[in-house]
Every structure is written in structure tokens, then in C-alpha cells.
Amino acid sequence: IDFSSYITIWPNPANDYLNVTLPKLMDEKVNLEIINMHGIAVMQQEASTRQSNHISIAHLPNGIYLVKVHYHNQVGYKKFIKQ
């Protein structure tokens, strides 16, 4: 199973905020990172699987990023563009 297919993000491209929705069958909280194209984690926080996560990205420079979600021994990625 491709864990990444269970992660939903919008809008994409995004400006000030990014919404991330995770599967409800996971634990209530998971670790979420935003990674730049140099492989550096520029943000890290807990994310909820019970509701959509509204994440401020206004401070990030424009570019391409990955949302990385850690869940037990699985990792999922979604790409987004910050404008």
C-alpha cells in the first residue's frame, strides 16, 4: 500500500496556508514535516488525523516543498508549490 496516497493537501499551489488531511484510521496524532528541495526540514509539528490541519506557510520562500508524514514505520510524502 502506498501510504502517500492517503494524504490529501490543498490548495496546491499554496500562498499563506496549506491544508493537510490524514486518514482517520491512523493514531490521533502523527509527526508532520515540511521539507525543502535541499532535503532540509523547514517546519515540524504534530498533526491531527481527526480534522484537517491548517498550516501557515506564509514565512516560507516561494518554491517546491514536500509534506512528510511519519506514522509508525511508514513515511508518506506529498509535493506542493509555495507561491
Tab-separated table of N, CA, C and O in Angstrom, residues 10-18 55-62 80-83:
chain	number	residue	atom	x	y	z
A	10	TRP	N	-4.236	20.684	0.066
A	10	TRP	CA	-4.836	21.710	-0.791
A	10	TRP	C	-4.700	23.053	-0.117
A	10	TRP	O	-4.533	23.085	1.100
A	11	PRO	N	-4.738	24.173	-0.777
A	11	PRO	CA	-4.627	24.290	-2.225
A	11	PRO	C	-3.214	23.979	-2.684
A	11	PRO	O	-2.279	24.028	-1.885
A	12	ASN	N	-3.062	23.685	-3.925
A	12	ASN	CA	-1.741	23.433	-4.483
A	12	ASN	C	-1.729	23.928	-5.926
A	12	ASN	O	-2.381	23.315	-6.760
A	13	PRO	N	-1.063	25.035	-6.180
A	13	PRO	CA	-0.118	25.779	-5.352
A	13	PRO	C	-0.808	26.523	-4.205
A	13	PRO	O	-1.991	26.813	-4.258
A	14	ALA	N	-0.004	26.825	-3.174
A	14	ALA	CA	-0.500	27.490	-1.966
A	14	ALA	C	0.248	28.799	-1.755
A	14	ALA	O	1.373	28.960	-2.221
A	15	ASN	N	-0.396	29.720	-1.024
A	15	ASN	CA	0.223	31.005	-0.728
A	15	ASN	C	0.583	31.127	0.749
A	15	ASN	O	1.742	31.063	1.119
A	16	ASP	N	-0.434	31.311	1.588
A	16	ASP	CA	-0.194	31.553	3.011
A	16	ASP	C	-0.466	30.342	3.889
A	16	ASP	O	0.136	30.193	4.943
A	17	TYR	N	-1.402	29.494	3.465
A	17	TYR	CA	-1.791	28.336	4.265
A	17	TYR	C	-1.870	27.087	3.408
A	17	TYR	O	-2.189	27.155	2.230
A	18	LEU	N	-1.610	25.963	4.049
A	18	LEU	CA	-1.736	24.654	3.412
A	18	LEU	C	-2.620	23.804	4.311
A	18	LEU	O	-2.429	23.774	5.535
A	55	ILE	N	-2.100	24.787	8.112
A	55	ILE	CA	-0.701	25.085	8.443
A	55	ILE	C	-0.276	26.381	7.765
A	55	ILE	O	-0.423	26.527	6.549
A	56	SER	N	0.254	27.299	8.549
A	56	SER	CA	0.740	28.555	8.000
A	56	SER	C	2.089	28.326	7.317
A	56	SER	O	3.029	27.819	7.924
A	57	ILE	N	2.163	28.713	6.039
A	57	ILE	CA	3.417	28.603	5.286
A	57	ILE	C	3.835	29.962	4.740
A	57	ILE	O	4.708	30.046	3.877
A	58	ALA	N	3.205	31.035	5.236
A	58	ALA	CA	3.463	32.385	4.719
A	58	ALA	C	4.935	32.771	4.831
A	58	ALA	O	5.456	33.508	3.994
A	59	HIS	N	5.616	32.262	5.855
A	59	HIS	CA	7.018	32.631	6.095
A	59	HIS	C	8.003	31.883	5.190
A	59	HIS	O	9.175	32.227	5.150
A	60	LEU	N	7.534	30.873	4.475
A	60	LEU	CA	8.438	30.094	3.625
A	60	LEU	C	8.692	30.813	2.307
A	60	LEU	O	7.780	31.412	1.733
A	61	PRO	N	9.925	30.750	1.803
A	61	PRO	CA	10.194	31.309	0.470
A	61	PRO	C	9.422	30.535	-0.605
A	61	PRO	O	9.112	29.357	-0.428
A	62	ASN	N	9.121	31.189	-1.706
A	62	ASN	CA	8.459	30.506	-2.815
A	62	ASN	C	9.324	29.352	-3.300
A	62	ASN	O	10.550	29.443	-3.305
A	80	PHE	N	4.133	20.009	-2.855
A	80	PHE	CA	3.333	21.198	-3.097
A	80	PHE	C	4.224	22.358	-3.506
A	80	PHE	O	5.416	22.346	-3.284
A	81	ILE	N	3.587	23.349	-4.111
A	81	ILE	CA	4.292	24.556	-4.555
A	81	ILE	C	3.837	25.717	-3.692
A	81	ILE	O	2.632	25.937	-3.526
A	82	LYS	N	4.788	26.452	-3.150
A	82	LYS	CA	4.528	27.678	-2.398
A	82	LYS	C	4.755	28.853	-3.348
A	82	LYS	O	5.802	28.977	-3.943
A	83	GLN	N	3.688	29.680	-3.515
A	83	GLN	CA	3.789	30.845	-4.399
A	83	GLN	C	3.837	32.121	-3.602
A	83	GLN	O	3.214	32.238	-2.588
